[in-house]
Coordinates of C-alpha atoms and ligand atoms in Angstrom, one line a residue:
X681 CA 0.0 0.0 0.0
X682 CA 2.7 2.4 1.1
X683 CA 4.7 1.5 -2.0
X684 CA 1.7 2.3 -4.3
X685 CA 1.1 5.6 -2.5
X686 CA 4.8 6.5 -3.1
X687 CA 4.5 5.6 -6.8
X688 CA 1.4 7.7 -7.1
X689 CA 3.0 10.6 -5.3
X690 CA 6.1 10.4 -7.6
X691 CA 3.9 10.4 -10.7
X692 CA 2.1 13.4 -9.4
X693 CA 5.3 15.3 -8.8
X694 CA 6.8 14.4 -12.2
X695 CA 3.6 15.6 -14.0
X696 CA 3.5 18.8 -11.9
X697 CA 7.1 19.6 -12.7
X698 CA 6.7 18.7 -16.4
X699 CA 3.7 21.1 -16.6
X700 CA 5.4 23.7 -14.5
X701 CA 8.5 23.8 -16.6
X702 CA 6.4 24.4 -19.7
X703 CA 4.4 27.1 -18.0
X704 CA 7.1 29.6 -18.8
X705 CA 6.7 29.3 -22.5
X706 CA 6.9 26.8 -25.3
X707 CA 9.2 24.1 -24.1
X708 CA 11.7 23.1 -26.8
X709 CA 13.3 19.7 -27.3
X710 CA 17.0 20.0 -27.4
X711 CA 17.1 19.1 -31.1
X712 CA 14.9 22.0 -32.2
X713 CA 15.8 25.5 -33.2
X714 CA 14.1 27.6 -30.6
X715 CA 13.0 31.1 -31.7
X716 CA 11.7 33.9 -29.4
X717 CA 11.2 37.7 -29.5
X718 CA 11.9 38.8 -26.0
X719 CA 14.9 37.0 -24.7
X720 CA 16.4 33.6 -24.1
X721 CA 18.4 31.4 -21.8
X722 CA 20.3 28.3 -22.9
X723 CA 21.8 26.2 -20.1
X724 CA 22.7 22.6 -19.5
X725 CA 19.8 21.8 -17.2
X726 CA 16.1 22.5 -18.0
X727 CA 14.8 23.7 -14.7
X728 CA 17.6 26.2 -14.3
X729 CA 16.9 27.6 -17.8
X730 CA 13.2 28.1 -17.0
X731 CA 14.3 29.9 -13.7
X732 CA 16.3 32.3 -15.9
X733 CA 13.5 32.9 -18.4
X734 CA 11.1 33.6 -15.5
X735 CA 13.3 36.4 -14.3
X736 CA 13.4 37.8 -17.9
X737 CA 9.6 37.7 -18.0
X738 CA 9.5 39.7 -14.8
X739 CA 11.4 42.4 -16.6
X740 CA 14.9 41.5 -15.3
X741 CA 17.8 41.9 -17.6
X742 CA 20.3 39.3 -18.8
X743 CA 22.5 39.6 -15.8
X744 CA 19.6 39.2 -13.3
X745 CA 18.6 36.0 -15.3
X746 CA 22.2 34.8 -15.5
X747 CA 22.6 35.1 -11.7
X748 CA 19.3 33.3 -11.0
X749 CA 20.3 30.5 -13.5
X750 CA 23.8 30.3 -11.9
X751 CA 22.3 29.8 -8.4
X752 CA 19.6 27.4 -9.7
X753 CA 22.2 25.2 -11.4
X754 CA 24.1 24.9 -8.1
X755 CA 21.0 23.0 -6.9
X756 CA 19.8 21.1 -9.9
X757 CA 23.0 20.4 -11.8
X758 CA 25.5 19.4 -9.1
X759 CA 28.0 18.0 -11.6
X760 CA 29.1 21.5 -12.5
X761 CA 26.6 24.1 -11.4
X762 CA 28.1 25.3 -8.1
X763 CA 28.7 27.6 -5.3
X764 CA 31.9 25.7 -4.3
X765 CA 33.7 26.4 -7.5
X766 CA 34.4 29.4 -9.7
X767 CA 34.2 30.8 -13.2
X768 CA 33.9 33.7 -15.6
X769 CA 31.1 35.9 -16.7
X770 CA 31.3 38.0 -19.8
X771 CA 28.6 40.7 -20.1
X772 CA 27.7 43.0 -23.0
X773 CA 26.1 46.0 -21.4
X774 CA 23.9 47.5 -24.1
X775 CA 23.5 50.9 -22.4
X776 CA 27.2 51.5 -22.2
X777 CA 27.9 49.7 -25.5
X778 CA 30.7 47.9 -23.8
X779 CA 31.7 44.4 -22.7
X780 CA 33.0 43.5 -19.3
X781 CA 34.7 40.4 -18.0
X782 CA 34.0 39.3 -14.5
X783 CA 36.7 36.9 -13.1
X784 CA 35.5 34.8 -10.2
X785 CA 38.0 32.0 -10.6
X786 CA 39.1 30.1 -7.5
X787 CA 42.3 31.3 -5.7
X788 CA 45.0 29.2 -4.3
X789 CA 44.8 29.3 -0.4
X790 CA 47.6 31.2 1.5
X791 CA 49.3 28.0 2.6
X792 CA 49.5 26.6 -1.0
X793 CA 53.0 26.2 -2.5
X794 CA 54.6 25.2 -5.7
X795 CA 55.5 21.7 -4.8
X796 CA 52.4 20.8 -2.8
X797 CA 51.4 18.0 -5.2
X798 CA 54.8 16.3 -5.5
X799 CA 55.6 13.1 -3.7
X800 CA 58.9 12.2 -2.0
X801 CA 60.4 11.3 -5.3
X802 CA 59.4 14.6 -6.9
X803 CA 56.6 13.0 -9.0
X804 CA 53.1 14.5 -9.3
X805 CA 50.6 12.8 -7.0
X806 CA 47.4 13.1 -9.1
X807 CA 45.2 11.7 -6.3
X808 CA 46.3 14.7 -4.2
X809 CA 45.9 17.3 -6.9
X810 CA 42.5 16.0 -8.0
X811 CA 40.6 14.3 -5.2
X812 CA 42.0 15.3 -1.8
X813 CA 40.8 18.3 0.2
X814 CA 44.0 20.0 -1.0
X815 CA 42.7 20.0 -4.6
X816 CA 40.2 22.8 -3.8
X817 CA 40.9 26.4 -4.5
X818 CA 39.0 29.1 -2.6
X819 CA 35.6 29.3 -4.3
X820 CA 34.7 32.4 -6.2
X821 CA 31.2 31.7 -7.5
X822 CA 29.1 33.5 -4.8
X823 CA 31.3 36.6 -4.9
X824 CA 31.1 36.6 -8.7
X825 CA 27.3 36.3 -8.9
X826 CA 26.8 38.9 -6.2
X827 CA 29.2 41.3 -7.9
X828 CA 27.6 40.8 -11.3
X829 CA 24.2 41.5 -9.9
X830 CA 25.1 44.5 -7.9
X831 CA 27.1 46.1 -10.7
X832 CA 25.1 45.2 -13.9
X833 CA 21.8 43.7 -12.7
X834 CA 18.5 45.5 -11.8
X835 CA 16.9 43.1 -9.3
X836 CA 17.6 42.3 -5.7
X837 CA 19.6 39.3 -4.6
X838 CA 16.6 38.2 -2.6
X839 CA 14.5 38.0 -5.9
X840 CA 17.1 36.2 -8.0
X841 CA 18.3 33.7 -5.4
X842 CA 14.8 32.7 -4.2
X843 CA 14.1 30.1 -7.0
X844 CA 17.3 28.3 -6.0
X845 CA 16.3 28.4 -2.4
X846 CA 12.9 26.9 -3.2
X847 CA 14.5 24.2 -5.4
X848 CA 16.8 23.2 -2.5
X849 CA 14.3 23.6 0.3
X850 CA 11.2 22.1 -1.4
X851 CA 13.1 19.8 -3.8
X852 CA 12.9 19.0 -7.4
X853 CA 12.4 15.7 -9.2
X854 CA 15.5 13.6 -9.9
X855 CA 16.0 13.2 -13.7
X856 CA 17.4 10.2 -15.5
X857 CA 20.5 12.2 -16.3
X858 CA 21.2 13.2 -12.6
X859 CA 20.6 9.7 -11.5
X860 CA 22.9 8.2 -14.1
X861 CA 25.6 10.8 -13.4
X862 CA 25.5 9.9 -9.7
X863 CA 25.7 6.2 -10.6
X864 CA 28.7 6.7 -12.9
X865 CA 30.6 8.7 -10.3
X866 CA 29.6 6.8 -7.2
X867 CA 32.9 5.0 -6.8
X868 CA 34.8 8.2 -6.7
X869 CA 32.5 10.6 -4.8
X870 CA 30.3 8.2 -2.8
X871 CA 33.2 7.2 -0.5
X872 CA 32.9 10.5 1.4
X873 CA 30.4 10.4 4.2
X874 CA 29.2 14.0 3.8
X875 CA 28.7 13.4 0.0
X876 CA 26.9 10.1 0.6
X877 CA 24.5 11.8 3.1
X878 CA 23.3 14.2 0.3
X879 CA 23.4 12.1 -2.9
X880 CA 23.3 8.4 -1.8
X881 CA 21.1 8.6 1.3
X882 CA 19.2 5.3 1.0
X883 CA 21.5 2.3 1.6
X884 CA 24.2 4.0 -0.4
X885 CA 22.1 4.0 -3.6
X886 CA 22.2 7.1 -5.9
X887 CA 19.1 9.3 -5.6
X888 CA 16.5 7.4 -7.7
X889 CA 14.8 8.8 -10.8
X890 CA 11.5 10.5 -9.9
X891 CA 12.4 11.1 -6.3
X892 CA 11.9 14.5 -4.8
X893 CA 15.4 15.7 -4.0
X894 CA 15.5 18.1 -1.0
X895 CA 18.8 19.7 0.0
X896 CA 18.2 21.3 3.4
X897 CA 21.9 22.2 4.1
X898 CA 22.3 23.8 0.8
X899 CA 19.0 25.7 1.3
X900 CA 20.4 27.0 4.6
X901 CA 23.6 28.2 2.9
X902 CA 21.6 30.0 0.1
X903 CA 19.4 31.6 2.8
X904 CA 22.6 32.9 4.5
X905 CA 23.6 34.4 1.2
X906 CA 20.1 35.9 0.6
X907 CA 20.3 37.5 4.1
X908 CA 23.9 38.8 4.1
X909 CA 25.0 38.9 0.5
X910 CA 28.5 37.5 -0.3
X911 CA 29.4 37.8 3.4
X912 CA 26.8 35.1 4.1
X913 CA 29.2 32.7 2.4
X914 CA 32.7 34.2 3.0
X915 CA 32.3 35.1 6.7
X916 CA 30.3 33.6 9.6
X917 CA 28.9 30.1 10.0
X918 CA 29.1 29.0 6.4
X919 CA 32.8 30.0 6.1
X920 CA 33.5 28.3 9.4
X921 CA 32.0 25.1 8.2
X922 CA 34.0 25.1 4.9
X923 CA 37.2 25.9 6.7
X924 CA 36.6 23.3 9.4
X925 CA 35.8 20.6 6.8
X926 CA 38.9 21.4 4.9
X927 CA 41.1 21.2 8.0
X928 CA 39.5 18.0 9.2
X929 CA 40.5 16.4 5.9
X930 CA 44.0 17.7 5.8
X931 CA 43.1 20.6 3.5
X932 CA 44.5 24.1 3.9
X933 CA 41.5 26.5 3.3
X934 CA 41.1 28.8 6.3
X935 CA 38.4 31.3 7.2
X936 CA 40.9 34.0 6.4
X937 CA 41.3 32.6 2.8
X938 CA 37.5 32.9 2.4
X939 CA 37.4 36.4 3.8
X940 CA 40.2 37.4 1.5
X941 CA 38.6 36.1 -1.8
X942 CA 38.4 38.9 -4.5
X943 CA 36.4 39.2 -7.7
X944 CA 38.3 40.9 -10.5
X945 CA 36.6 43.0 -13.1
X946 CA 38.9 42.7 -16.1
X947 CA 39.2 44.1 -19.6
X948 CA 37.9 41.5 -22.0
X949 CA 40.0 40.2 -24.9
X950 CA 38.7 41.7 -28.1
X951 CA 39.5 40.9 -31.7
X952 CA 37.9 41.1 -35.1
X953 CA 37.0 38.3 -37.5
X954 CA 35.7 39.1 -40.9
X955 CA 33.9 42.3 -39.9
X956 CA 32.6 40.9 -36.6
X957 CA 34.0 41.9 -33.2
X958 CA 34.8 38.9 -31.0
X959 CA 34.9 39.4 -27.3
X960 CA 36.1 36.8 -24.9
X961 CA 37.7 36.0 -21.5
X962 CA 41.2 37.3 -20.6
X963 CA 43.7 35.6 -18.4
X964 CA 43.6 33.8 -16.0
X965 CA 41.7 32.1 -18.8
X966 CA 43.7 31.2 -21.9
X967 CA 40.4 30.9 -23.8
X968 CA 40.0 34.5 -25.2
X969 CA 43.6 34.9 -26.2
X970 CA 43.8 31.7 -28.1
X971 CA 40.4 32.0 -29.6
X972 CA 41.3 35.4 -31.1
X973 CA 44.8 34.3 -32.0
X974 CA 43.4 31.3 -34.0
X975 CA 40.7 33.5 -35.7
X976 CA 43.4 36.0 -36.6
X977 CA 45.4 33.3 -38.4
X978 CA 42.4 31.6 -40.0
X979 CA 41.2 34.9 -41.4
X980 CA 44.0 34.6 -44.0
X981 CA 42.2 31.8 -45.8
X982 CA 38.8 31.6 -47.5
X983 CA 37.3 29.1 -45.1
X984 CA 33.9 29.3 -46.7
X985 CA 35.4 28.2 -50.0
X986 CA 37.4 25.4 -48.4
X987 CA 34.1 24.1 -46.9
X988 CA 33.0 22.9 -43.6
X989 CA 34.9 19.8 -42.3
X990 CA 36.8 19.1 -45.5
X991 CA 40.3 17.7 -45.1
X992 CA 41.7 21.0 -46.3
X993 CA 39.7 23.1 -43.7
X994 CA 40.5 20.7 -40.9
X995 CA 44.2 20.7 -41.7
X996 CA 44.3 24.5 -41.7
X997 CA 42.5 24.7 -38.4
X998 CA 44.5 22.0 -36.7
X999 CA 47.8 23.6 -37.7
X1000 CA 46.5 26.8 -36.0
X1001 CA 45.3 24.9 -32.9
X1002 CA 48.7 23.3 -32.4
X1003 CA 50.4 26.7 -32.4
X1004 CA 47.9 28.2 -30.0
X1005 CA 48.2 25.4 -27.5
X1006 CA 51.9 25.4 -27.7
X1007 CA 52.0 29.2 -26.9
X1008 CA 49.5 28.5 -24.1
X1009 CA 52.0 26.2 -22.4
X1010 CA 54.7 28.9 -22.1
X1011 CA 53.0 32.2 -21.9
X1012 CA 49.7 31.9 -20.1
X1013 CA 49.1 32.2 -16.3
X1014 CA 47.4 34.4 -13.8
X1015 CA 48.1 38.0 -15.0
X1016 CA 48.4 39.2 -11.4
X1017 CA 51.5 37.0 -11.0
X1018 CA 52.9 36.6 -14.4
X1019 CA 53.3 39.0 -17.3
X1020 CA 51.1 37.6 -20.1
X1021 CA 52.1 39.1 -23.5
X1022 CA 48.4 39.6 -24.4
X1023 CA 48.9 42.3 -27.0
X1024 CA 51.5 40.3 -28.9
X1025 CA 49.6 37.0 -28.8
X1026 CA 46.5 38.6 -30.2
X1027 CA 48.2 40.9 -32.7
X1028 CA 47.4 40.6 -36.4
X1029 CA 51.1 40.8 -37.1
X1030 CA 52.0 37.7 -35.0
X1031 CA 49.1 35.9 -36.7
X1032 CA 50.4 36.8 -40.1
X1033 CA 53.9 35.5 -39.2
X1034 CA 52.4 32.2 -38.1
X1035 CA 50.1 32.0 -41.1
X1036 CA 53.2 32.4 -43.4
X1037 CA 55.0 29.6 -41.7
X1038 CA 51.9 27.3 -41.7
X1039 CA 51.1 27.9 -45.3
X1040 CA 54.4 26.5 -46.4
X1041 CA 53.8 23.1 -44.8
X1042 CA 51.2 20.4 -45.1
X1043 CA 51.2 18.8 -41.6
X1044 CA 53.6 19.9 -39.0
X1045 CA 54.3 17.3 -36.3
X1046 CA 53.9 18.6 -32.8
X1047 CA 57.5 17.9 -32.0
X1048 CA 58.5 20.5 -34.6
X1049 CA 56.4 23.2 -33.0
X1050 CA 57.6 25.2 -30.0
X1051 CA 56.0 28.2 -28.4
X1052 CA 56.4 31.1 -30.9
X1053 CA 58.9 33.9 -30.7
X1054 CA 56.6 36.9 -30.1
X1055 CA 57.0 40.2 -31.9
X1056 CA 58.1 43.2 -29.8
X1057 CA 55.1 44.9 -28.2
X1058 CA 53.3 46.9 -30.8
X1059 CA 50.8 49.5 -29.9
X1060 CA 49.2 48.1 -31.1
X1061 CA 32.9 19.0 -15.4
X1062 CA 32.2 22.9 -16.1
X1063 CA 29.0 24.3 -17.4
X1064 CA 28.3 27.1 -19.8
X1065 CA 25.1 29.1 -20.2
X1066 CA 24.1 32.1 -22.4
X1067 CA 21.4 34.7 -21.8
X1068 CA 20.2 37.5 -24.1
X1069 CA 17.5 40.0 -23.3
X1070 CA 15.2 42.4 -25.1
X1071 CA 17.3 45.4 -24.0
X1072 CA 20.3 44.3 -26.0
X1073 CA 22.3 42.9 -23.1
X1074 CA 24.1 39.5 -23.4
X1075 CA 25.8 37.2 -20.9
X1076 CA 28.1 34.3 -21.6
X1077 CA 28.9 32.5 -18.3
X1078 CA 31.1 29.5 -17.8
X1079 CA 31.7 28.1 -14.3
X1080 CA 33.0 24.9 -12.9
X1081 CA 34.1 22.5 -10.2
X1082 CA 36.7 21.3 -12.7
X1083 CA 36.0 17.5 -12.7
X1084 CA 32.4 16.3 -12.6
X1085 CA 31.2 16.9 -9.0
X1086 CA 34.6 18.6 -8.3
X1087 CA 36.7 16.6 -5.9
X1088 CA 33.6 14.8 -4.9
X1089 CA 33.6 16.2 -1.3
X1090 CA 30.6 17.9 0.2
X1091 CA 31.8 20.3 2.9
X1092 CA 30.1 18.8 6.0
X1093 CA 26.9 20.5 7.0
X1094 CA 26.7 22.8 3.9
X1095 CA 25.6 20.6 1.0
X1096 CA 28.4 22.4 -1.0
X1097 CA 30.4 20.2 -3.4
X1098 CA 34.0 21.5 -3.4
X1099 CA 36.0 22.1 -6.6
X1100 CA 39.3 20.5 -7.6
X1101 CA 40.6 23.4 -9.5
X1102 CA 44.1 23.2 -8.1
X1103 CA 44.7 20.5 -10.7
X1104 CA 44.5 23.3 -13.4
X1105 CA 47.8 24.6 -12.1
X1106 CA 51.0 23.1 -13.5
X1107 CA 51.9 20.8 -10.6
X1108 CA 55.3 20.2 -12.2
X1109 CA 56.8 21.8 -15.3
X1110 CA 56.0 19.7 -18.4
X1111 CA 53.8 17.2 -16.6
X1112 CA 50.3 17.1 -18.1
X1113 CA 47.2 17.8 -16.0
X1114 CA 43.8 16.1 -16.1
X1115 CA 43.2 17.4 -19.5
X1116 CA 46.6 16.5 -20.9
X1117 CA 47.6 20.2 -20.8
X1118 CA 51.2 21.0 -20.3
X1119 CA 52.4 24.2 -18.5
X1120 CA 55.4 25.6 -16.8
X1121 CA 56.5 28.5 -14.6
X1122 CA 53.7 30.9 -15.7
X1123 CA 51.2 28.5 -14.2
X1124 CA 53.0 27.2 -11.2
X1125 CA 51.3 27.1 -7.8
X1126 CA 51.6 30.2 -5.6
X1127 CA 49.5 31.4 -2.7
X1128 CA 46.7 33.6 -3.8
X1129 CA 47.2 32.8 -7.5
X1130 CA 44.5 31.7 -9.9
X1131 CA 45.0 28.5 -11.9
X1132 CA 45.1 28.9 -15.7
X1133 CA 41.8 28.0 -17.3
X1134 CA 40.5 27.2 -20.8
X1135 CA 37.0 28.4 -20.2
X1136 CA 36.0 30.6 -23.1
X1137 CA 32.7 32.5 -22.6
X1138 CA 32.4 34.6 -25.7
X1139 CA 30.3 37.2 -27.5
X1140 CA 30.2 38.3 -31.1
X1141 CA 29.3 41.9 -31.7
X1142 CA 28.1 43.1 -35.1
X1143 CA 27.4 46.7 -35.9
X1144 CA 27.4 47.7 -32.2
X1145 CA 24.9 45.0 -31.2
X1146 CA 25.4 41.7 -29.4
X1147 CA 24.8 39.1 -32.1
X1148 CA 25.9 35.9 -30.4
X1149 CA 26.6 34.6 -26.9
X1150 CA 28.4 31.3 -26.8
X1151 CA 30.7 29.0 -24.8
X1152 CA 31.2 25.4 -23.9
X1153 CA 32.4 22.9 -21.4
X1154 CA 35.1 20.3 -22.0
X1155 CA 38.3 21.3 -20.3
X1156 CA 41.1 21.8 -22.9
X1157 CA 38.5 21.3 -25.7
X1158 CA 36.5 24.3 -24.8
X1159 CA 38.6 26.7 -26.8
X1160 CA 38.5 24.7 -30.0
X1161 CA 34.8 24.0 -29.5
X1162 CA 34.0 27.7 -29.2
X1163 CA 36.2 28.4 -32.2
X1164 CA 34.1 26.0 -34.3
X1165 CA 30.8 27.5 -33.1
X1166 CA 31.9 31.0 -34.2
X1167 CA 33.3 29.9 -37.5
X1168 CA 30.2 27.8 -38.3
X1169 CA 28.1 30.9 -37.9
X1170 CA 30.4 33.5 -39.5
X1171 CA 32.2 31.5 -42.2
X1172 CA 29.7 28.8 -43.0
X1173 CA 26.6 31.0 -42.3
X1174 CA 24.9 28.2 -40.5
X1175 CA 21.9 28.6 -38.2
X1176 CA 22.9 28.1 -34.6
X1177 CA 21.3 24.6 -34.4
X1178 CA 23.3 23.3 -37.4
X1179 CA 26.4 25.1 -36.1
X1180 CA 26.0 23.3 -32.8
X1181 CA 25.2 19.9 -34.2
X1182 CA 28.0 19.8 -36.8
X1183 CA 30.6 17.2 -35.7
X1184 CA 33.7 18.7 -34.1
X1185 CA 37.4 18.0 -33.9
X1186 CA 40.2 19.0 -31.5
X1187 CA 43.9 19.2 -31.4
X1188 CA 45.9 20.6 -28.5
X1189 CA 49.5 20.2 -29.7
X1190 CA 50.3 17.4 -27.2
X1191 CA 49.4 14.6 -27.4
X1192 CA 49.9 14.8 -31.2
X1193 CA 46.6 13.3 -32.0
X1194 CA 43.6 14.7 -33.9
X1195 CA 40.4 13.7 -32.1
X1196 CA 37.2 13.7 -34.0
X1197 CA 33.6 13.1 -33.0
X1198 CA 31.4 10.6 -34.9
X1199 CA 29.8 12.0 -38.0
X1200 CA 32.7 13.0 -40.2
X1201 CA 32.8 11.8 -43.8
X1202 CA 35.0 8.6 -43.8
X1203 CA 36.8 9.8 -47.0
X1204 CA 37.9 12.9 -45.1
X1205 CA 39.2 10.8 -42.2
X1206 CA 41.1 8.6 -44.7
X1207 CA 42.5 11.7 -46.4
X1208 CA 43.7 13.1 -43.1
X1209 CA 45.3 9.8 -42.2
X1210 CA 47.2 9.7 -45.5
X1211 CA 48.4 13.2 -44.8
X1212 CA 50.1 11.8 -41.7
X1213 CA 47.5 12.5 -39.0
X1214 CA 46.9 10.2 -36.1
X1215 CA 43.1 10.3 -35.9
X1216 CA 41.5 9.2 -32.6
X1217 CA 38.0 9.1 -31.1
X1218 CA 37.7 11.7 -28.3
X1219 CA 37.5 9.0 -25.6
X1220 CA 40.9 7.7 -26.6
X1221 CA 42.5 10.9 -25.4
X1222 CA 42.3 9.8 -21.8
X1223 CA 40.3 12.6 -20.3
X1224 CA 38.8 10.0 -18.1
X1225 CA 37.9 12.2 -15.2
X1226 CA 36.0 14.6 -17.4
X1227 CA 32.4 14.2 -18.5
X1228 CA 33.5 14.9 -22.1
X1229 CA 33.5 11.2 -23.1
X1230 CA 32.8 10.7 -26.8
X1231 CA 31.9 14.3 -27.3
X1232 CA 34.0 17.4 -27.9
X1233 CA 32.3 20.0 -25.8
X1234 CA 28.7 20.9 -25.2
X1235 CA 27.7 24.3 -26.6
X1236 CA 25.0 26.6 -25.2
X1237 CA 24.5 29.5 -27.6
X1238 CA 22.0 32.2 -28.5
X1239 CA 22.1 34.3 -31.7
X1240 CA 20.2 37.6 -32.2
X1241 CA 19.6 38.3 -35.8
X1242 CA 16.8 40.1 -37.8
X1243 CA 15.0 41.0 -34.6
X1244 CA 14.6 37.4 -33.2
X1245 CA 16.6 35.2 -30.8
X1246 CA 17.4 31.7 -31.9
X1247 CA 19.2 29.5 -29.5
X1248 CA 20.2 25.9 -28.9
X1249 CA 21.1 23.7 -26.1
X1250 CA 23.6 21.2 -27.4
X1251 CA 21.7 18.1 -28.4
X1252 CA 24.7 16.1 -27.2
X1253 CA 23.3 16.4 -23.7
X1254 CA 19.7 15.6 -23.1
X1255 CA 18.8 17.6 -20.0
X1256 CA 19.9 20.9 -21.5
X1257 CA 17.3 23.5 -22.6
X1258 CA 17.2 26.7 -24.7
X1259 CA 14.1 28.6 -23.9
X1260 CA 12.7 32.1 -24.1
X1261 CA 9.5 34.0 -24.4
Ligands
DON624 O1 39.1 26.0 -16.2 C1 39.3 25.0 -16.9 O2 39.8 25.1 -18.0 C2 38.8 23.6 -16.4 N1 38.8 23.6 -15.0 C3 37.5 23.3 -17.1 C4 37.0 21.9 -16.7 C5 36.0 21.4 -17.6 O3 35.6 22.0 -18.5 C6 35.4 20.1 -17.2 N2 34.4 19.7 -18.1 N3 34.4 19.0 -19.1

């Protein structure tokens, strides 16, 4: 009897939520091109997208909606939505006709030091850098969201955080995707008692599909933030619990580290590509610099004529990718600690030098490529979501815990999953990190420093108006995924659904392997092999700790053209949703 009642109750809740999530407007399957007049949100989790659209409906601007979506994802999409991690928000502020880049990346705690992840023999201990309490940087998300709202939003924190509080307090229905992600990662994250208590409460089983998932501790934290702003997280009882949990588990985050966390409002990277302005994230992300650098080189060829995903186009793009990732390994790091030669790297002159070298070769083995000699200075498990509003504002936000569910540890009594962003530092010069990325001195660990990122939230501006907001997840693959989204729209003039669905490829200099999704013409793959490429499927690249799997990135984009918004949630992931009104 009790069992039947439970099934009936579950069915009722599922129907209620299904109806409720369409109440905001036409619900669009991930594989449709959604079109709206007043604004859109595209995120990787459907409930969070509808939360954002609801804020737009109430007259909020894109930043209000982005902050509401960000807090909601922390509840409904624990793989990557977070308040225990950090990220970047790029905003086009229509009224000022300018873009701003908000850096809320995690910071290394005061007690961090350069060799903290080396064992007695001087080798990198990956378990320490990825899954111990030491792997967490000081979280930046709450500070970033509050700063964005106060500076560029129009609504109160209480209004935009309330949907997240309700979702945590009253619960939401566990989806297939959440359940299967919890099952997949159980061995790694289910071993921590505080994590088990939240996600595996019944005899160590992952939260079942259809169950109402209530997170009281997380609701308490969100209410502290609602009442006291960022201080509700960085000072007082929440900060105490985070620091205590870290220390209990041999971590080094202190209350002082939390109190000292700082958001940075940085000048975005801007470039041009075939009469469009491209705006993206500056260091400590490498994304914006290398996106613009690659576009600068690619502009020298007629890519429309060489055609989408032909061997010729792929070869050109891969040669460019190898140079960019090679430069990344030497020159990129936190700009507050290391002088990043931004102007040189994104200069058209440097791009022309590289183009001239590339165009003389067919395929350059990675071993023959070294970080470029720059010209003298001339004056010349992450989630992305995009929001655009009827006022002309646009937001591209990428934030992350690094691996899926971060280091897997919930800080006891808070419901907060902690990041493992410290692995994005170069633990030892030349030793690849979780994404196979190599780095050196510029990205070595130092107290207070921010680890180098690949997150590339980006905007395309045309004739003074935000035309596209885009970005992706996927670790090192984020930059090349975003590159392909922008080129598909600008060069190949594809609508955003086709641009998103088109199969993608990736090369990051080392390993010297061209990874390609399913869906490419077999003749093209054969041609590439006969040119000397080692072609692999994405899962062969060994990003085992990432959710990337067989896919290269997951794009969440919106395009505004001819007075309408069209957007897509990447069909590669089912629970995502692009929706508007
Ligand atoms: O900041 C970075 O580049 C990484 N921490 C991003 C991690 C990521 O995208 C994981 N998801 N696939």
